[in-house]
Coordinates of C-alpha atoms in Angstrom, one line a residue:
M1 CA 68.6 75.0 68.7
S2 CA 69.8 71.7 67.2
S3 CA 69.7 68.4 69.0
E4 CA 73.5 68.4 69.1
Q5 CA 73.4 71.8 70.8
A6 CA 70.9 70.4 73.3
E7 CA 73.2 67.5 74.0
N8 CA 76.0 70.0 74.6
A9 CA 74.0 71.7 77.2
G10 CA 76.1 70.8 80.2
P11 CA 75.9 72.0 83.8
E12 CA 77.6 75.3 82.9
N13 CA 74.5 76.2 80.9
A14 CA 72.0 75.3 83.5
A15 CA 69.6 78.1 84.5
P16 CA 69.6 79.3 88.1
G17 CA 67.8 77.1 90.6
G18 CA 68.1 74.0 88.4
A19 CA 65.6 75.0 85.8
A20 CA 65.8 73.5 82.3
P21 CA 68.8 74.9 80.4
E22 CA 67.8 77.9 78.4
G23 CA 67.1 77.3 74.7
I24 CA 66.7 73.5 74.9
T25 CA 63.0 73.8 74.4
D26 CA 63.7 74.8 70.8
A27 CA 65.2 71.3 70.2
V28 CA 62.1 69.3 71.0
P29 CA 58.4 69.3 69.9
D30 CA 56.2 71.5 72.1
E31 CA 54.4 68.7 73.7
A32 CA 57.5 66.8 74.7
T33 CA 59.0 70.1 76.0
R34 CA 56.0 70.8 78.2
D35 CA 56.1 67.2 79.6
V36 CA 59.7 67.5 80.6
A37 CA 59.4 71.1 81.8
D38 CA 56.4 70.1 84.0
E39 CA 58.4 67.2 85.4
V40 CA 61.3 69.5 86.3
A41 CA 59.0 72.3 87.7
H42 CA 56.5 70.2 89.7
G43 CA 58.0 66.8 90.3
V44 CA 61.2 67.5 92.2
A45 CA 59.9 68.2 95.7
D46 CA 57.2 65.5 95.8
E47 CA 59.5 62.8 94.5
V48 CA 62.3 63.6 96.9
T49 CA 59.9 63.9 99.8
H50 CA 58.5 60.5 99.2
E51 CA 61.9 59.0 98.6
V52 CA 63.3 60.3 101.9
A53 CA 60.1 59.4 103.8
D54 CA 60.2 55.9 102.5
A55 CA 63.8 55.5 103.5
E56 CA 63.2 56.9 107.0
A57 CA 60.1 54.7 107.5
S58 CA 61.8 51.4 106.8
P59 CA 65.0 50.1 108.4
V60 CA 65.6 47.9 105.3
P61 CA 67.7 49.7 102.6
R62 CA 65.8 50.1 99.4
D63 CA 68.8 48.8 97.5
E64 CA 68.4 45.4 99.2
A65 CA 64.9 45.1 97.7
A66 CA 66.3 46.0 94.3
A67 CA 69.1 43.4 94.7
G68 CA 66.4 40.9 95.4
E69 CA 64.8 41.6 92.1
A70 CA 68.0 40.9 90.2
P71 CA 70.2 38.7 92.3
D72 CA 72.9 38.2 89.7
L73 CA 76.1 40.1 90.1
V74 CA 77.2 42.7 87.6
E75 CA 81.0 42.8 87.4
A76 CA 82.0 46.4 87.3
D77 CA 85.4 47.7 87.9
A78 CA 86.3 49.2 91.1
V79 CA 88.0 49.2 94.4
T80 CA 88.7 51.9 96.8
A81 CA 89.3 52.6 100.4
P82 CA 88.8 49.5 102.6
A83 CA 85.6 49.2 104.6
G84 CA 85.5 49.3 108.3
A85 CA 86.3 46.4 110.6
D86 CA 82.9 45.0 110.1
G87 CA 82.9 45.3 106.3
V88 CA 79.8 47.0 104.8
D89 CA 78.1 47.3 108.2
G90 CA 81.1 49.1 109.7
V91 CA 82.0 51.9 107.3
D92 CA 84.3 54.4 109.0
A93 CA 83.3 57.7 107.2
E94 CA 86.1 59.7 108.7
N95 CA 88.8 57.3 107.5
T96 CA 87.2 56.2 104.2
E97 CA 88.0 58.1 101.1
I98 CA 85.0 59.7 99.4
W99 CA 85.2 60.3 95.7
D100 CA 83.3 63.1 93.9
V101 CA 82.2 60.8 91.1
V102 CA 82.5 57.1 90.7
V103 CA 81.9 55.7 87.2
V104 CA 81.1 52.0 86.8
G105 CA 82.2 50.6 83.5
A106 CA 85.1 51.8 81.2
G107 CA 83.5 51.5 77.8
P108 CA 82.9 54.6 75.6
G109 CA 80.1 55.9 77.9
G110 CA 82.0 55.4 81.1
A111 CA 85.2 56.7 79.8
S112 CA 83.4 59.8 78.4
A113 CA 81.7 60.4 81.7
A114 CA 84.9 60.0 83.7
Y115 CA 86.7 62.4 81.3
A116 CA 83.9 65.0 81.5
A117 CA 83.9 64.9 85.3
A118 CA 87.7 64.9 85.6
V119 CA 88.2 67.9 83.3
A120 CA 85.8 69.8 85.6
G121 CA 88.4 69.4 88.3
R122 CA 86.6 66.7 90.3
R123 CA 88.1 63.6 91.9
V124 CA 86.9 60.7 89.7
L125 CA 87.3 56.9 90.1
L126 CA 86.7 54.8 86.9
L127 CA 85.9 51.1 87.6
E128 CA 86.2 48.4 85.0
K129 CA 85.6 44.6 85.5
S130 CA 88.2 43.5 83.0
E131 CA 91.8 44.3 82.2
L132 CA 92.2 46.7 79.3
P133 CA 92.2 46.3 76.3
R134 CA 89.4 43.7 76.1
Y135 CA 87.2 42.5 73.3
K136 CA 83.6 43.8 72.9
T137 CA 81.0 42.5 70.4
C138 CA 80.6 45.6 68.2
G139 CA 80.8 46.4 64.5
G140 CA 83.1 49.3 65.3
G141 CA 81.6 52.0 63.0
I142 CA 82.5 55.6 64.0
I143 CA 80.0 58.0 62.5
G144 CA 80.1 61.8 62.6
P145 CA 78.3 62.2 66.0
S146 CA 80.8 59.8 67.6
R147 CA 83.8 61.6 66.2
D148 CA 82.4 65.0 67.3
C149 CA 82.2 63.8 70.9
L150 CA 85.8 62.6 71.3
P151 CA 88.2 64.5 73.6
P152 CA 90.4 67.1 72.1
G153 CA 93.5 65.6 70.6
F154 CA 92.0 62.2 70.3
E155 CA 93.4 60.3 67.2
L156 CA 91.0 57.6 66.0
P157 CA 92.7 54.3 65.6
L158 CA 91.0 53.7 62.2
Q159 CA 91.4 50.4 60.5
D160 CA 89.6 51.6 57.4
R161 CA 87.8 54.6 55.9
V162 CA 84.5 53.9 54.3
H163 CA 83.7 55.6 51.0
A164 CA 81.2 53.1 49.5
V165 CA 78.2 51.1 50.8
T166 CA 76.7 48.0 49.1
F167 CA 73.0 47.5 50.0
S168 CA 71.3 44.2 49.3
L169 CA 67.9 42.7 50.1
D170 CA 68.5 39.3 51.7
G171 CA 71.3 38.7 49.2
R172 CA 69.4 40.1 46.2
F173 CA 69.2 43.4 44.3
A174 CA 72.6 44.5 45.4
R175 CA 73.7 48.0 44.5
T176 CA 76.7 50.0 45.6
R177 CA 76.6 53.7 46.3
R178 CA 79.9 55.6 46.5
S179 CA 81.0 59.0 47.9
R180 CA 84.1 61.0 47.3
K181 CA 84.2 62.1 51.0
M182 CA 84.6 59.6 53.8
L183 CA 81.3 58.4 55.1
F184 CA 82.5 56.9 58.4
G185 CA 85.5 55.1 60.0
L186 CA 86.0 51.6 61.3
I187 CA 87.8 50.8 64.6
N188 CA 88.5 47.8 66.8
R189 CA 86.9 48.3 70.2
P190 CA 89.8 47.1 72.3
E191 CA 92.1 49.9 71.0
F192 CA 89.4 52.5 70.9
D193 CA 88.1 51.9 74.4
A194 CA 91.6 51.8 75.9
Q195 CA 92.5 55.1 74.2
L196 CA 89.4 56.8 75.6
V197 CA 90.3 55.6 79.1
E198 CA 93.8 56.9 78.7
H199 CA 92.4 60.4 77.9
A200 CA 90.2 60.2 81.0
Q201 CA 93.3 59.3 83.1
K202 CA 95.3 62.2 81.6
A203 CA 92.4 64.4 82.6
G204 CA 92.8 63.2 86.2
A205 CA 90.5 60.2 86.6
E206 CA 91.9 57.1 88.4
L207 CA 91.3 53.7 86.9
R208 CA 90.8 50.5 88.8
T209 CA 90.2 47.1 87.1
G210 CA 89.2 43.5 87.9
V211 CA 86.6 44.1 90.6
T212 CA 83.0 42.8 90.9
V213 CA 80.3 45.3 92.0
T214 CA 77.3 43.7 93.7
R215 CA 75.1 46.7 94.3
V216 CA 74.9 50.4 95.1
E217 CA 73.2 51.7 98.2
Q218 CA 71.9 55.2 99.0
H219 CA 70.4 54.4 102.4
G220 CA 71.4 52.1 105.2
P221 CA 74.5 51.3 107.3
A222 CA 76.9 51.4 104.4
V223 CA 76.1 55.0 103.8
P224 CA 77.5 57.5 106.3
D225 CA 75.2 60.5 105.3
R226 CA 72.5 61.6 102.8
R227 CA 75.1 63.0 100.4
T228 CA 76.9 59.8 99.9
V229 CA 76.4 56.7 97.7
A230 CA 78.0 53.3 98.6
V231 CA 79.3 51.1 95.8
V232 CA 79.5 47.7 97.4
L233 CA 82.0 45.1 96.0
A234 CA 81.7 41.3 96.1
D235 CA 84.6 41.0 98.6
G236 CA 82.9 43.3 101.1
E237 CA 84.8 46.4 100.3
T238 CA 82.9 49.7 99.8
V239 CA 83.6 52.6 97.6
L240 CA 82.0 55.9 98.7
A241 CA 81.0 58.7 96.3
R242 CA 79.0 61.9 96.1
A243 CA 77.6 60.8 92.7
V244 CA 77.7 57.5 90.7
V245 CA 77.4 57.0 86.9
G246 CA 76.4 53.6 85.7
A247 CA 77.9 52.7 82.4
D248 CA 78.2 49.0 82.9
G249 CA 76.6 47.8 79.6
S250 CA 73.3 46.4 78.4
A251 CA 73.1 43.9 81.4
S252 CA 73.7 46.8 83.8
R253 CA 73.4 46.2 87.5
I254 CA 73.4 49.9 88.1
G255 CA 70.5 50.2 85.5
A256 CA 68.6 47.6 87.6
H257 CA 69.1 49.8 90.7
V258 CA 67.8 52.8 88.8
G259 CA 64.9 50.8 87.4
V260 CA 65.6 51.1 83.7
K261 CA 62.7 49.7 81.6
L262 CA 63.1 48.1 78.3
G263 CA 60.9 48.2 75.2
Q264 CA 63.0 46.5 72.6
V265 CA 65.6 43.7 72.9
D266 CA 67.6 42.4 69.9
L267 CA 70.0 39.5 69.4
G268 CA 73.3 40.2 67.5
L269 CA 75.7 37.6 66.3
E270 CA 79.2 38.5 65.1
A271 CA 82.4 36.9 63.9
E272 CA 85.9 38.3 63.3
I273 CA 87.2 36.6 60.2
P274 CA 90.8 36.9 59.0
V275 CA 91.1 36.8 55.2
P276 CA 93.9 36.7 52.7
P277 CA 95.2 40.0 51.1
S278 CA 93.3 39.4 47.9
V279 CA 90.0 39.2 49.7
A280 CA 90.8 42.1 52.0
E281 CA 91.6 44.3 49.0
D282 CA 88.2 43.6 47.5
W283 CA 86.5 45.0 50.6
K284 CA 88.8 47.9 51.3
G285 CA 86.9 51.1 51.8
R286 CA 83.5 49.4 51.3
V287 CA 80.9 48.0 53.7
L288 CA 77.9 45.7 53.0
I289 CA 74.5 46.2 54.6
D290 CA 72.0 43.4 53.9
W291 CA 68.4 43.8 54.8
G292 CA 67.6 40.3 56.3
P293 CA 64.8 37.7 56.1
M294 CA 63.2 38.4 59.5
P295 CA 61.3 41.6 60.3
G296 CA 63.7 44.2 61.4
S297 CA 66.8 42.1 60.8
Y298 CA 70.0 43.0 58.8
G299 CA 73.6 41.9 58.3
W300 CA 76.8 43.8 57.8
V301 CA 80.4 43.3 56.7
F302 CA 82.9 45.9 58.0
P303 CA 86.5 45.6 56.7
K304 CA 89.4 46.2 59.1
G305 CA 92.6 45.5 57.4
D306 CA 93.2 41.8 57.1
T307 CA 90.0 41.0 59.1
L308 CA 86.3 41.3 58.2
T309 CA 83.8 41.9 61.0
V310 CA 80.7 40.0 59.9
G311 CA 77.4 40.1 61.8
V312 CA 73.6 40.0 61.9
I313 CA 71.0 41.3 64.2
S314 CA 67.3 40.6 64.7
A315 CA 64.6 40.6 67.4
R316 CA 65.2 38.5 70.5
G317 CA 63.1 35.3 70.4
E318 CA 64.3 34.4 66.9
G319 CA 67.5 32.7 68.0
A320 CA 67.5 29.7 65.6
A321 CA 66.5 31.9 62.6
T322 CA 69.1 34.4 63.5
K323 CA 71.8 31.7 63.6
R324 CA 70.6 30.4 60.2
Y325 CA 70.8 33.9 58.8
M326 CA 74.3 34.3 60.1
E327 CA 75.4 31.0 58.6
D328 CA 73.7 31.7 55.2
F329 CA 75.1 35.2 55.1
V330 CA 78.7 34.0 55.7
A331 CA 78.3 31.2 53.1
R332 CA 76.8 33.6 50.5
L333 CA 79.8 35.9 50.9
G334 CA 82.2 33.0 50.2
L335 CA 83.7 33.3 53.7
S336 CA 82.8 29.9 55.1
G337 CA 86.2 28.5 54.4
F338 CA 87.9 31.0 56.8
E339 CA 88.1 30.3 60.5
P340 CA 86.9 33.1 62.7
T341 CA 89.2 34.2 65.5
V342 CA 86.2 35.3 67.6
S343 CA 82.5 34.3 67.4
S344 CA 80.3 36.1 69.9
G345 CA 76.7 37.0 70.7
H346 CA 75.2 40.1 72.3
L347 CA 71.8 41.4 73.4
T348 CA 71.0 45.1 72.7
R349 CA 68.4 46.7 74.8
C350 CA 66.4 49.9 74.1
R351 CA 64.7 51.9 76.9
T352 CA 61.0 52.8 76.9
D353 CA 60.1 56.5 76.7
D354 CA 59.2 56.7 80.4
S355 CA 62.3 54.8 81.6
P356 CA 64.1 56.6 84.4
L357 CA 67.7 57.9 83.8
S358 CA 68.5 58.4 87.5
R359 CA 67.7 57.5 91.1
G360 CA 68.9 59.7 93.8
R361 CA 72.6 60.4 93.2
V362 CA 72.9 57.7 90.6
L363 CA 72.8 58.4 86.9
V364 CA 72.9 55.9 84.0
C365 CA 74.2 56.4 80.4
G366 CA 74.8 54.5 77.2
D367 CA 73.7 50.8 77.1
A368 CA 73.1 50.8 80.9
A369 CA 70.4 53.3 80.3
G370 CA 69.0 51.6 77.2
L371 CA 70.2 54.4 75.0
L372 CA 70.9 53.4 71.4
E373 CA 69.4 53.9 67.9
P374 CA 66.4 51.6 67.7
W375 CA 66.5 51.0 63.9
T376 CA 70.2 50.4 63.3
R377 CA 71.0 49.6 67.0
E378 CA 74.1 51.8 66.7
G379 CA 75.3 52.5 70.2
I380 CA 78.8 54.0 70.2
S381 CA 77.6 57.6 69.5
Y382 CA 74.8 57.3 72.0
A383 CA 77.3 56.1 74.7
L384 CA 79.7 58.9 73.9
R385 CA 77.1 61.6 74.0
S386 CA 75.1 60.4 77.0
G387 CA 78.4 59.6 78.8
R388 CA 79.6 63.1 78.4
L389 CA 76.3 64.6 79.7
A390 CA 76.3 62.1 82.6
G391 CA 79.7 63.2 83.6
E392 CA 78.9 66.9 83.5
W393 CA 75.7 66.5 85.4
A394 CA 77.2 64.1 87.9
V395 CA 79.5 66.9 88.9
R396 CA 76.5 69.0 89.8
V397 CA 74.9 66.1 91.6
A398 CA 78.1 65.7 93.6
E399 CA 78.0 69.3 94.6
A400 CA 74.3 69.2 95.8
N401 CA 73.9 69.6 99.5
D402 CA 70.5 67.9 99.9
A403 CA 68.2 65.4 98.2
V404 CA 66.1 68.1 96.6
D405 CA 69.0 69.8 94.8
A406 CA 70.5 66.4 93.8
R407 CA 67.2 65.4 92.3
R408 CA 66.9 68.7 90.5
Q409 CA 70.3 68.2 88.8
A410 CA 69.4 64.6 87.9
L411 CA 66.2 65.8 86.2
N412 CA 68.3 68.4 84.3
Y413 CA 70.4 65.5 83.0
A414 CA 67.2 63.6 82.0
F415 CA 66.0 66.8 80.2
A416 CA 69.2 67.1 78.2
I417 CA 69.0 63.4 77.2
K418 CA 65.4 63.6 76.2
A419 CA 65.8 66.8 74.3
G420 CA 68.6 65.3 72.1
L421 CA 69.0 61.5 72.1
G422 CA 65.3 61.0 73.1
V423 CA 64.1 62.8 70.0
E424 CA 66.5 60.8 67.8
M425 CA 65.2 57.5 69.4
A426 CA 61.6 58.4 68.8
V427 CA 62.2 58.9 65.1
G428 CA 64.3 55.7 65.0
R429 CA 61.4 53.7 66.5
R430 CA 59.2 54.9 63.7
M431 CA 61.8 54.0 61.1
L432 CA 62.1 50.5 62.6
A433 CA 58.3 50.0 62.4
V434 CA 58.4 50.9 58.7
F435 CA 61.5 48.8 58.1
E436 CA 59.9 45.7 59.8
R437 CA 56.9 45.9 57.5
R438 CA 58.4 47.2 54.2
P439 CA 62.1 46.4 53.9
G440 CA 61.9 46.3 50.1
L441 CA 60.5 49.9 50.0
L442 CA 63.4 51.2 52.1
H443 CA 65.9 49.3 50.0
A444 CA 64.5 50.7 46.8
T445 CA 64.5 54.2 48.3
L446 CA 68.1 54.2 49.5
T447 CA 69.4 52.6 46.3
G448 CA 67.2 54.4 43.8
L449 CA 66.6 57.9 45.1
R450 CA 69.6 60.2 45.3
P451 CA 68.1 62.5 48.0
A452 CA 67.7 59.4 50.2
W453 CA 71.3 58.4 49.7
N454 CA 72.4 62.0 50.3
A455 CA 70.5 62.0 53.6
F456 CA 72.2 58.7 54.6
A457 CA 75.6 60.1 53.8
D458 CA 74.9 63.3 55.7
I459 CA 73.8 61.4 58.8
T460 CA 76.8 59.1 58.8
R461 CA 79.1 62.1 58.4
G462 CA 77.5 63.9 61.2
S463 CA 76.3 67.0 59.2
A464 CA 72.7 66.0 59.9
T465 CA 70.6 63.9 62.2
L466 CA 67.6 61.7 61.4
G467 CA 65.5 63.5 64.0
G468 CA 66.6 66.9 62.6
M469 CA 65.7 66.0 59.1
V470 CA 62.3 64.9 60.1
R471 CA 61.7 68.1 62.0
S472 CA 63.1 70.5 59.4
N473 CA 62.4 68.8 56.1
G474 CA 58.8 69.0 55.2
M475 CA 59.0 66.3 52.5
A476 CA 60.7 63.9 54.9
R477 CA 58.2 64.6 57.6
R478 CA 55.2 64.1 55.4
A479 CA 56.6 60.9 53.9
L480 CA 57.2 59.4 57.4
E481 CA 53.7 60.5 58.6
M482 CA 52.2 58.9 55.5
L483 CA 54.0 55.7 56.2
D484 CA 53.0 55.9 59.9
K485 CA 49.3 55.9 58.9
R486 CA 49.9 52.8 56.8
M487 CA 51.6 50.9 59.6
D488 CA 49.4 49.0 62.0
T489 CA 51.7 48.3 65.0
S490 CA 48.9 47.4 67.4
S491 CA 49.5 43.7 66.7
G492 CA 53.0 43.9 68.1
V493 CA 54.8 44.1 64.8
G494 CA 56.3 47.5 65.7
P495 CA 59.1 48.0 68.2
A496 CA 56.9 48.5 71.2
G497 CA 57.5 45.4 73.3
R498 CA 59.3 43.6 70.5
G499 CA 61.7 41.0 71.7
V500 CA 60.4 41.3 75.3
G501 CA 58.4 38.6 76.9
K502 CA 56.3 41.0 78.9
A503 CA 55.5 44.5 77.6
E504 CA 58.0 47.1 79.0
R505 CA 59.6 44.8 81.6
S506 CA 61.8 46.5 84.0
A507 CA 65.5 45.9 84.0
P508 CA 65.5 44.0 87.3
E509 CA 62.8 41.7 85.9
A510 CA 64.7 41.1 82.7
E511 CA 68.0 40.5 84.5
A512 CA 66.4 38.0 86.8
E513 CA 66.1 35.7 83.8
A514 CA 69.5 36.5 82.4
D515 CA 72.8 34.6 82.8
T516 CA 74.3 35.3 86.2
D517 CA 77.7 36.1 84.6
T518 CA 76.7 39.5 83.3
G519 CA 80.4 40.4 82.9
T520 CA 80.3 38.5 79.6
D521 CA 78.3 41.4 78.2
A522 CA 75.3 39.2 77.6
T523 CA 77.2 36.8 75.4
A524 CA 76.2 33.7 77.4
E525 CA 72.5 34.9 77.3
A526 CA 72.7 35.4 73.6
K527 CA 74.2 32.0 73.0
A528 CA 71.5 30.5 75.2
E529 CA 68.9 32.3 73.1
V530 CA 70.3 30.6 69.9
R531 CA 70.6 27.2 71.6
D532 CA 67.0 27.3 73.0
E533 CA 65.5 28.4 69.7
S534 CA 67.5 25.7 67.9
Q535 CA 65.8 23.1 70.0
T536 CA 62.3 24.4 69.9
G537 CA 62.2 25.9 66.5
P538 CA 61.7 29.5 65.4
K539 CA 58.7 31.4 66.5
A540 CA 58.1 32.9 63.1
D541 CA 58.4 31.7 59.6
A542 CA 62.0 32.8 58.8
S543 CA 61.7 31.5 55.3
A544 CA 59.2 34.2 54.3
K545 CA 60.9 36.6 52.0
P546 CA 60.3 40.4 52.2
E547 CA 58.7 41.9 49.2
A548 CA 61.0 43.0 46.4
P549 CA 61.7 46.7 45.8
E550 CA 59.8 48.4 43.1
A551 CA 61.9 48.7 39.8
P552 CA 65.2 47.6 41.4
E553 CA 68.3 48.8 39.7
V554 CA 71.0 46.1 39.9
V555 CA 74.7 47.1 39.6

């Protein structure tokens, strides 16, 4: 069974009694399958018993402790029935509307979750902090897996269709590879996200915008019964639901409640640069990927009509060096004379292998769960796929009559994520470790070996996945294993703990240090990262050049 099939394993495919969906074990290595299966088989009753016992033993809601770890507010998007006369402490369960599923955040992950739950016939409320459409820092590349997860009848608002990729190594050894078939499409996030939300609304979901969510509670005076979750708003209003999906971005407050742990944090800088028709024509149908000067860094140029989306990304902690790379990259491209309409920063966060994906009746997906490709930091396809699964399993959580059944359904969601996206992320981490140490080798491979280029094209089109290739292609598997043996990541060069001050810090610990206006999608924190590094100097020698590829072929 392929990883995509595993991702498609929604609630309707669940085995009786909440067991792992039949056939998913074929999609993951035996050891990983045994670990997840053991978790589902043996961990449910104990975890729920302890959780309920803790709640009954203490009059203080567990969510208040979580809120203390991350006091900053996450702006989500919501509002529902008014609370009782005493606000949160006076919820009138009989007169307060209870939704089947409440989704916090209306990006690709949240809109997909809302759509999946709504098409199942459930009453769904989708909450968004901003008015739509709104800008998001994102390259806007739509690869095959993203396209395949879109709702039926969805027409992509493509700004360009990519048929060629130019690869360069910190500005050198540039070579362009071309394809007769489209590799992937490019979109602007405001239009794309708004259209996804429209499909969720057409399926029956209700949208509410411009509301700040302070926390979620699963015990305490705001919660009328064990089957209900309270989404508490900044103005004292409370939204009640049978299940909640957190899709509120990389600085997620819902992720903090769940306890998402992070193993990799990266800083991305991006600019939207309008260009004259002659320059736009030169870039039409072609993107640039430049392997950068810092370990694990790279830059990109994505053409979108009369605008070029130009950006760079590298490990957090290299703010000054990342800013210099961005400036040098733009100048090298001859774009310094054009004024950007938008300049923004963003922090991407990858989860650790053992990071939770749920807590009680609350699930997380997309960036809120730390789900994105570790090597490329591509997140749209991960948000769409995990969002759809979260919506499907949230329906089952909402139907659960007790804590044990709710936990069982939540573990089934985790199983589906780990069997698909989890496997992809594991391979991506290995690729990142290789790329950090040997960028020249990967550049030479992609530009000089046709099988490698064909594999790149197949992955972007969606006809193959990186994890699937490593599992099924003996040559690819042996090559990666050989590179693994040559990589010594014990010194911290590899992705484990990279960009994180303390190894595997939890989301609440990380967010306690973040900018309190998390509604900016970490832009303020990213800018602070650049500003602080500019004052103190980079933590690594950014001038060190990666080794050149063997026998480069320049076109």
